Amino acid sequence: MKCFYHPDQASHAPPTFLLRGQPAPSPEGPVRAELLSQGLASVGLTLTTPSAADSPRLRKRLEQIHTPRYLQFLETIYTRWQALPNAAEFVAPNIHPCGGGHHYPRHPIGQAGWHLHDMACPLSATSFQGALASAATAEAAAEEVLNGAPTAYALCRPPGHHAGPERAGGFCLLNNAALAATVLRERFAKVAIIDVDLHHGNGTQDIFYARSDVWTGSLHADPSDFYPFFWGGADEEGCGEGLDANVNLPLPVGSDGEVFLDALAVLIDHLQSYAPDAVVVALGLDAHKDDPLAGLNVETDAFVDVGKRLAELSLPTVIIQEGGYPTEHLSVNLAAFMQGFAP
């Protein structure tokens, strides 16, 4: 399996985020890539650098999943923010259009509140560069499969599945899994995205909610009690042409590996009923019991089974790294998944 990582991802390295109202060290930083690469190396996999961290083709593909004003915001907000009197070093919102805004603001403070839907995505001067490099990594893995490889893996950080058409959240700026599906759709008529991250992939759901050509399925800690709170219920099934092409399986907080794997079997049954031509796996490793954001109680061994069951789909597959945060187990968890996927 060919694995991809662009080193410019390190350009996005926020030191803190707001957790329960308090500044806390951000678990989403360059050290994640170091630990994940160690996990790959332990099972004999090496990383390939995409040819570019940005290109006109990548921009055009991103415009299929994100709005032009959102992409412009990400690219320009830091300079405009720094021109404000007494501006903080990082872009962070202090107002949000709760309940739904009706007017798109011109002012940087209003735009930050519109596009950054929580306090986990502070933006620096080089954050957009890092996010583009993460997206370019996903694009390279998808192109590898588009060109005939059975499987490819993208080591992406910042992650992407909370990024919707025009909002960032949960450490996510650009939606890498949605981008990979967009690339695959250039060849395959039907693509499925199966998200096994601890958190619901609300951004991915939003992007494809009214579409039938990309099925989205997610198993995750119940949003009644866990981030992202406002999306991810079992009653969210898609709309319009996308009705029945979205499946959510919320799990009680604290569920163990047996519950997780039982839910995965149900989700795979739904995916197979859709009969896709290719698959994107949004791979979170944060369901592990010792993850810093722990909401489930999954042991490392379960990730072997996750990889095995997804490999048994026997479909062209792009694996996009989502969550999984720094602990002594992170490298081992990725290695376990890869051992199961390609024994």
Short mmCIF file of C-alpha atoms in Angstrom, two decimals:
data_model
loop_
_atom_site.label_atom_id
_atom_site.label_comp_id
_atom_site.label_asym_id
_atom_site.label_seq_id
_atom_site.Cartn_x
_atom_site.Cartn_y
_atom_site.Cartn_z
CA MET A 1 0.00 0.00 0.00
CA LYS A 2 1.33 3.42 -0.93
CA CYS A 3 1.13 6.02 1.84
CA PHE A 4 1.29 9.79 1.43
CA TYR A 5 2.24 12.75 3.62
CA HIS A 6 3.24 16.30 2.72
CA PRO A 7 5.57 17.89 5.31
CA ASP A 8 4.01 21.35 4.84
CA GLN A 9 1.19 20.06 7.04
CA ALA A 10 3.41 21.09 9.95
CA SER A 11 2.69 24.72 9.01
CA HIS A 12 -0.55 24.45 10.98
CA ALA A 13 0.43 24.04 14.61
CA PRO A 14 -1.92 25.83 17.01
CA PRO A 15 -0.50 25.63 20.56
CA THR A 16 -3.83 25.80 22.35
CA PHE A 17 -7.59 25.48 21.94
CA LEU A 18 -10.49 26.25 24.26
CA LEU A 19 -11.66 23.25 26.30
CA ARG A 20 -14.48 23.62 28.82
CA GLY A 21 -13.89 27.35 28.77
CA GLN A 22 -10.18 27.07 29.53
CA PRO A 23 -7.17 27.36 27.20
CA ALA A 24 -5.63 23.89 26.91
CA PRO A 25 -2.71 22.47 24.90
CA SER A 26 -3.97 21.42 21.48
CA PRO A 27 -3.67 17.67 20.89
CA GLU A 28 -3.83 18.30 17.13
CA GLY A 29 -0.26 19.20 16.17
CA PRO A 30 2.72 18.02 14.13
CA VAL A 31 3.62 15.39 16.74
CA ARG A 32 0.57 13.43 15.52
CA ALA A 33 2.21 12.97 12.13
CA GLU A 34 5.42 11.80 13.78
CA LEU A 35 3.62 9.17 15.85
CA LEU A 36 1.46 7.99 12.96
CA SER A 37 4.49 7.68 10.67
CA GLN A 38 6.17 5.55 13.34
CA GLY A 39 3.15 3.27 13.31
CA LEU A 40 3.38 2.88 9.55
CA ALA A 41 7.12 2.19 9.71
CA SER A 42 6.58 -0.54 12.29
CA VAL A 43 4.61 -2.54 9.70
CA GLY A 44 6.98 -1.78 6.82
CA LEU A 45 5.11 1.13 5.23
CA THR A 46 6.90 4.27 4.10
CA LEU A 47 5.62 7.74 3.23
CA THR A 48 5.66 9.37 -0.19
CA THR A 49 5.51 13.16 -0.56
CA PRO A 50 2.88 14.47 -3.01
CA SER A 51 4.37 16.43 -5.89
CA ALA A 52 2.81 19.71 -4.70
CA ALA A 53 1.05 21.09 -1.64
CA ASP A 54 -1.15 23.31 -3.80
CA SER A 55 -2.21 23.37 -7.44
CA PRO A 56 -4.97 24.81 -9.64
CA ARG A 57 -6.45 21.31 -9.93
CA LEU A 58 -6.61 20.94 -6.14
CA ARG A 59 -8.29 24.35 -5.84
CA LYS A 60 -10.93 23.39 -8.42
CA ARG A 61 -11.66 20.15 -6.60
CA LEU A 62 -11.95 21.95 -3.27
CA GLU A 63 -14.46 24.33 -4.86
CA GLN A 64 -16.72 21.32 -5.43
CA ILE A 65 -17.05 20.72 -1.69
CA HIS A 66 -16.44 24.15 -0.08
CA THR A 67 -17.95 27.52 -0.96
CA PRO A 68 -15.74 30.14 -2.66
CA ARG A 69 -16.19 32.60 0.20
CA TYR A 70 -15.09 29.98 2.75
CA LEU A 71 -11.92 29.19 0.82
CA GLN A 72 -11.24 32.92 0.43
CA PHE A 73 -11.78 33.37 4.16
CA LEU A 74 -9.25 30.68 5.05
CA GLU A 75 -6.68 32.17 2.68
CA THR A 76 -7.06 35.83 3.65
CA ILE A 77 -8.43 36.09 7.18
CA TYR A 78 -5.11 36.14 9.04
CA THR A 79 -3.84 39.24 7.25
CA ARG A 80 -7.17 41.02 7.70
CA TRP A 81 -7.36 39.93 11.35
CA GLN A 82 -3.90 41.28 12.12
CA ALA A 83 -4.94 44.68 10.73
CA LEU A 84 -7.53 45.00 13.54
CA PRO A 85 -6.49 47.01 16.61
CA ASN A 86 -5.33 44.83 19.52
CA ALA A 87 -5.86 41.62 17.53
CA ALA A 88 -4.78 38.34 19.06
CA GLU A 89 -1.95 36.35 17.51
CA PHE A 90 -4.39 33.67 16.34
CA VAL A 91 -7.72 34.14 14.61
CA ALA A 92 -10.44 33.00 17.02
CA PRO A 93 -14.13 33.96 17.00
CA ASN A 94 -15.90 35.82 19.78
CA ILE A 95 -19.38 35.77 18.23
CA HIS A 96 -21.41 33.14 16.36
CA PRO A 97 -24.70 33.31 14.43
CA CYS A 98 -26.45 30.90 16.79
CA GLY A 99 -29.86 29.95 15.48
CA GLY A 100 -28.82 30.70 11.92
CA GLY A 101 -27.59 33.98 10.53
CA HIS A 102 -29.35 35.77 7.69
CA HIS A 103 -26.64 38.25 6.71
CA TYR A 104 -23.08 37.39 5.66
CA PRO A 105 -20.77 39.98 7.25
CA ARG A 106 -17.93 41.88 5.63
CA HIS A 107 -16.03 42.48 8.88
CA PRO A 108 -13.28 39.96 9.84
CA ILE A 109 -14.75 39.42 13.31
CA GLY A 110 -18.14 38.56 11.85
CA GLN A 111 -16.62 36.28 9.22
CA ALA A 112 -14.57 34.45 11.87
CA GLY A 113 -17.80 33.78 13.79
CA TRP A 114 -19.57 32.65 10.62
CA HIS A 115 -16.89 30.22 9.43
CA LEU A 116 -15.27 28.95 12.67
CA HIS A 117 -18.10 27.20 14.45
CA ASP A 118 -16.15 26.32 17.60
CA MET A 119 -12.96 27.28 19.44
CA ALA A 120 -10.82 24.36 18.22
CA CYS A 121 -9.60 25.96 14.98
CA PRO A 122 -7.39 28.97 15.82
CA LEU A 123 -5.71 30.15 12.61
CA SER A 124 -2.13 31.36 12.25
CA ALA A 125 -0.35 32.99 9.32
CA THR A 126 0.50 29.55 7.92
CA SER A 127 -2.61 27.54 8.83
CA PHE A 128 -4.06 27.65 5.32
CA GLN A 129 -0.74 26.39 3.94
CA GLY A 130 -0.90 23.44 6.34
CA ALA A 131 -4.53 22.69 5.50
CA LEU A 132 -3.79 22.76 1.76
CA ALA A 133 -0.91 20.33 2.29
CA SER A 134 -3.24 18.01 4.18
CA ALA A 135 -5.76 18.22 1.33
CA ALA A 136 -3.03 17.63 -1.25
CA THR A 137 -2.07 14.49 0.67
CA ALA A 138 -5.64 13.20 0.47
CA GLU A 139 -5.76 14.12 -3.22
CA ALA A 140 -2.55 12.18 -3.93
CA ALA A 141 -3.89 9.03 -2.23
CA ALA A 142 -7.19 9.30 -4.11
CA GLU A 143 -5.37 9.76 -7.43
CA GLU A 144 -3.30 6.66 -6.67
CA VAL A 145 -6.53 4.64 -6.44
CA LEU A 146 -8.06 6.52 -9.36
CA ASN A 147 -5.11 5.31 -11.43
CA GLY A 148 -5.63 1.66 -10.54
CA ALA A 149 -4.08 0.99 -7.13
CA PRO A 150 -6.38 -1.11 -4.92
CA THR A 151 -5.66 0.94 -1.80
CA ALA A 152 -3.81 4.06 -0.66
CA TYR A 153 -3.43 5.85 2.68
CA ALA A 154 -3.22 9.59 3.38
CA LEU A 155 -1.65 10.78 6.63
CA CYS A 156 -3.68 13.98 6.96
CA ARG A 157 -3.44 16.59 9.67
CA PRO A 158 -5.21 18.82 10.32
CA PRO A 159 -8.03 16.29 9.93
CA GLY A 160 -11.11 17.14 7.90
CA HIS A 161 -14.41 15.43 8.65
CA HIS A 162 -15.86 18.27 10.77
CA ALA A 163 -15.27 20.82 7.97
CA GLY A 164 -18.48 21.53 6.10
CA PRO A 165 -19.19 23.52 2.95
CA GLU A 166 -18.29 26.77 4.67
CA ARG A 167 -17.31 26.11 8.23
CA ALA A 168 -14.37 24.79 10.21
CA GLY A 169 -14.63 22.97 13.51
CA GLY A 170 -13.15 20.23 15.65
CA PHE A 171 -9.58 20.90 14.42
CA CYS A 172 -10.77 20.52 10.79
CA LEU A 173 -10.33 23.18 8.09
CA LEU A 174 -10.69 21.38 4.73
CA ASN A 175 -12.61 18.14 4.33
CA ASN A 176 -10.06 15.58 3.16
CA ALA A 177 -12.46 12.61 3.01
CA ALA A 178 -14.94 14.60 0.91
CA LEU A 179 -12.09 15.65 -1.36
CA ALA A 180 -10.99 12.03 -1.80
CA ALA A 181 -14.57 11.05 -2.68
CA THR A 182 -14.71 13.92 -5.18
CA VAL A 183 -11.57 12.65 -6.89
CA LEU A 184 -12.89 9.08 -6.98
CA ARG A 185 -16.15 10.29 -8.53
CA GLU A 186 -14.14 11.31 -11.59
CA ARG A 187 -13.98 7.61 -12.43
CA PHE A 188 -16.49 5.79 -10.20
CA ALA A 189 -20.25 6.33 -10.41
CA LYS A 190 -20.96 5.60 -6.74
CA VAL A 191 -18.61 6.24 -3.82
CA ALA A 192 -19.13 5.47 -0.13
CA ILE A 193 -17.49 7.25 2.80
CA ILE A 194 -17.42 5.14 5.97
CA ASP A 195 -16.35 7.10 9.05
CA VAL A 196 -15.07 5.16 12.07
CA ASP A 197 -13.80 8.15 14.04
CA LEU A 198 -14.88 8.68 17.66
CA HIS A 199 -16.76 11.81 16.58
CA HIS A 200 -19.53 12.15 14.02
CA GLY A 201 -18.29 13.41 10.64
CA ASN A 202 -20.77 16.29 10.53
CA GLY A 203 -18.94 18.24 7.83
CA THR A 204 -18.86 15.24 5.52
CA GLN A 205 -22.54 14.63 6.15
CA ASP A 206 -23.39 18.25 5.34
CA ILE A 207 -21.46 18.21 2.06
CA PHE A 208 -23.25 15.14 0.67
CA TYR A 209 -26.58 15.21 2.55
CA ALA A 210 -28.68 15.90 -0.56
CA ARG A 211 -26.66 13.73 -2.95
CA SER A 212 -27.12 10.09 -3.93
CA ASP A 213 -23.78 9.58 -5.72
CA VAL A 214 -21.82 9.64 -2.44
CA TRP A 215 -23.13 7.56 0.48
CA THR A 216 -22.01 8.63 3.95
CA GLY A 217 -22.04 6.45 7.04
CA SER A 218 -20.66 7.11 10.52
CA LEU A 219 -20.42 5.30 13.84
CA HIS A 220 -19.52 7.55 16.76
CA ALA A 221 -20.15 8.51 20.37
CA ASP A 222 -23.73 9.69 20.83
CA PRO A 223 -23.92 13.43 20.09
CA SER A 224 -26.56 13.80 22.80
CA ASP A 225 -23.60 13.63 25.19
CA PHE A 226 -20.52 14.23 23.03
CA TYR A 227 -19.00 16.48 20.37
CA PRO A 228 -20.19 17.63 17.83
CA PHE A 229 -23.49 17.61 19.83
CA PHE A 230 -25.75 19.08 17.13
CA TRP A 231 -25.32 16.50 14.35
CA GLY A 232 -25.05 12.73 14.14
CA GLY A 233 -28.42 11.43 15.23
CA ALA A 234 -29.83 8.19 13.87
CA ASP A 235 -32.75 10.12 12.36
CA GLU A 236 -30.47 12.05 9.97
CA GLU A 237 -30.94 10.02 6.79
CA GLY A 238 -30.26 12.51 3.99
CA CYS A 239 -32.72 14.63 2.05
CA GLY A 240 -33.93 15.03 -1.53
CA GLU A 241 -31.90 12.84 -3.84
CA GLY A 242 -29.73 11.92 -0.85
CA LEU A 243 -32.55 10.41 1.20
CA ASP A 244 -31.38 7.07 2.64
CA ALA A 245 -27.80 7.75 1.51
CA ASN A 246 -26.72 8.86 5.00
CA VAL A 247 -26.53 6.48 7.97
CA ASN A 248 -25.57 7.38 11.54
CA LEU A 249 -25.00 4.86 14.31
CA PRO A 250 -24.53 6.75 17.58
CA LEU A 251 -23.05 4.66 20.40
CA PRO A 252 -23.44 5.23 24.14
CA VAL A 253 -20.45 7.10 25.57
CA GLY A 254 -18.05 4.57 27.06
CA SER A 255 -18.98 1.73 24.69
CA ASP A 256 -16.32 -0.97 24.36
CA GLY A 257 -14.77 -2.68 21.37
CA GLU A 258 -17.48 -5.33 21.12
CA VAL A 259 -20.20 -2.70 20.78
CA PHE A 260 -18.04 -0.76 18.34
CA LEU A 261 -17.44 -3.78 16.11
CA ASP A 262 -21.11 -4.82 16.21
CA ALA A 263 -22.03 -1.33 15.01
CA LEU A 264 -19.39 -1.52 12.32
CA ALA A 265 -20.96 -4.73 11.01
CA VAL A 266 -24.34 -2.97 10.76
CA LEU A 267 -22.78 0.04 9.03
CA ILE A 268 -21.01 -2.22 6.54
CA ASP A 269 -24.32 -3.94 5.77
CA HIS A 270 -25.81 -0.53 4.91
CA LEU A 271 -22.78 0.31 2.78
CA GLN A 272 -23.03 -2.95 0.87
CA SER A 273 -26.72 -2.34 0.22
CA TYR A 274 -25.71 0.92 -1.44
CA ALA A 275 -23.32 -1.11 -3.67
CA PRO A 276 -20.57 1.49 -4.18
CA ASP A 277 -17.83 1.24 -6.78
CA ALA A 278 -15.17 2.65 -4.43
CA VAL A 279 -14.78 3.50 -0.74
CA VAL A 280 -13.22 6.24 1.36
CA VAL A 281 -12.42 5.22 4.94
CA ALA A 282 -12.38 8.19 7.33
CA LEU A 283 -10.06 6.55 9.85
CA GLY A 284 -10.21 7.84 13.38
CA LEU A 285 -8.18 6.13 16.07
CA ASP A 286 -9.59 8.25 18.88
CA ALA A 287 -12.13 5.60 19.88
CA HIS A 288 -9.24 4.07 21.84
CA LYS A 289 -9.81 4.00 25.60
CA ASP A 290 -6.73 6.10 26.39
CA ASP A 291 -7.12 8.78 23.73
CA PRO A 292 -6.99 12.32 25.21
CA LEU A 293 -10.50 12.95 23.84
CA ALA A 294 -11.76 9.53 24.91
CA GLY A 295 -15.48 8.96 24.61
CA LEU A 296 -15.40 5.24 23.83
CA ASN A 297 -13.50 2.37 25.43
CA VAL A 298 -11.99 0.51 22.46
CA GLU A 299 -8.82 -1.57 22.89
CA THR A 300 -6.01 -1.73 20.32
CA ASP A 301 -6.95 -5.25 19.19
CA ALA A 302 -10.27 -3.99 17.87
CA PHE A 303 -8.49 -1.89 15.25
CA VAL A 304 -7.13 -5.09 13.70
CA ASP A 305 -10.70 -6.24 13.19
CA VAL A 306 -11.74 -2.81 11.84
CA GLY A 307 -9.02 -3.02 9.21
CA LYS A 308 -9.84 -6.62 8.33
CA ARG A 309 -13.56 -5.98 7.90
CA LEU A 310 -12.99 -2.95 5.70
CA ALA A 311 -10.43 -4.81 3.60
CA GLU A 312 -12.99 -7.58 3.04
CA LEU A 313 -15.12 -5.11 1.08
CA SER A 314 -12.61 -5.77 -1.73
CA LEU A 315 -13.26 -2.38 -3.32
CA PRO A 316 -10.88 0.37 -4.43
CA THR A 317 -10.21 2.13 -1.13
CA VAL A 318 -8.70 5.42 0.00
CA ILE A 319 -7.89 5.62 3.72
CA ILE A 320 -7.92 9.17 5.08
CA GLN A 321 -6.52 9.80 8.55
CA GLU A 322 -8.93 11.68 10.80
CA GLY A 323 -8.65 11.69 14.60
CA GLY A 324 -6.38 9.89 17.01
CA TYR A 325 -4.31 12.03 19.35
CA PRO A 326 -0.91 11.75 21.01
CA THR A 327 -0.48 8.88 23.45
CA GLU A 328 1.88 5.95 23.63
CA HIS A 329 -0.84 3.92 21.88
CA LEU A 330 -1.39 6.03 18.76
CA SER A 331 1.39 4.45 16.68
CA VAL A 332 0.38 0.97 17.78
CA ASN A 333 -3.28 1.60 16.94
CA LEU A 334 -2.48 2.62 13.37
CA ALA A 335 -0.16 -0.37 13.01
CA ALA A 336 -2.95 -2.63 14.25
CA PHE A 337 -5.39 -1.25 11.69
CA MET A 338 -2.85 -1.68 8.88
CA GLN A 339 -2.06 -5.23 9.96
CA GLY A 340 -5.75 -6.05 9.75
CA PHE A 341 -6.23 -4.29 6.45
CA ALA A 342 -3.27 -5.87 4.69
CA PRO A 343 -2.21 -8.97 6.68
#
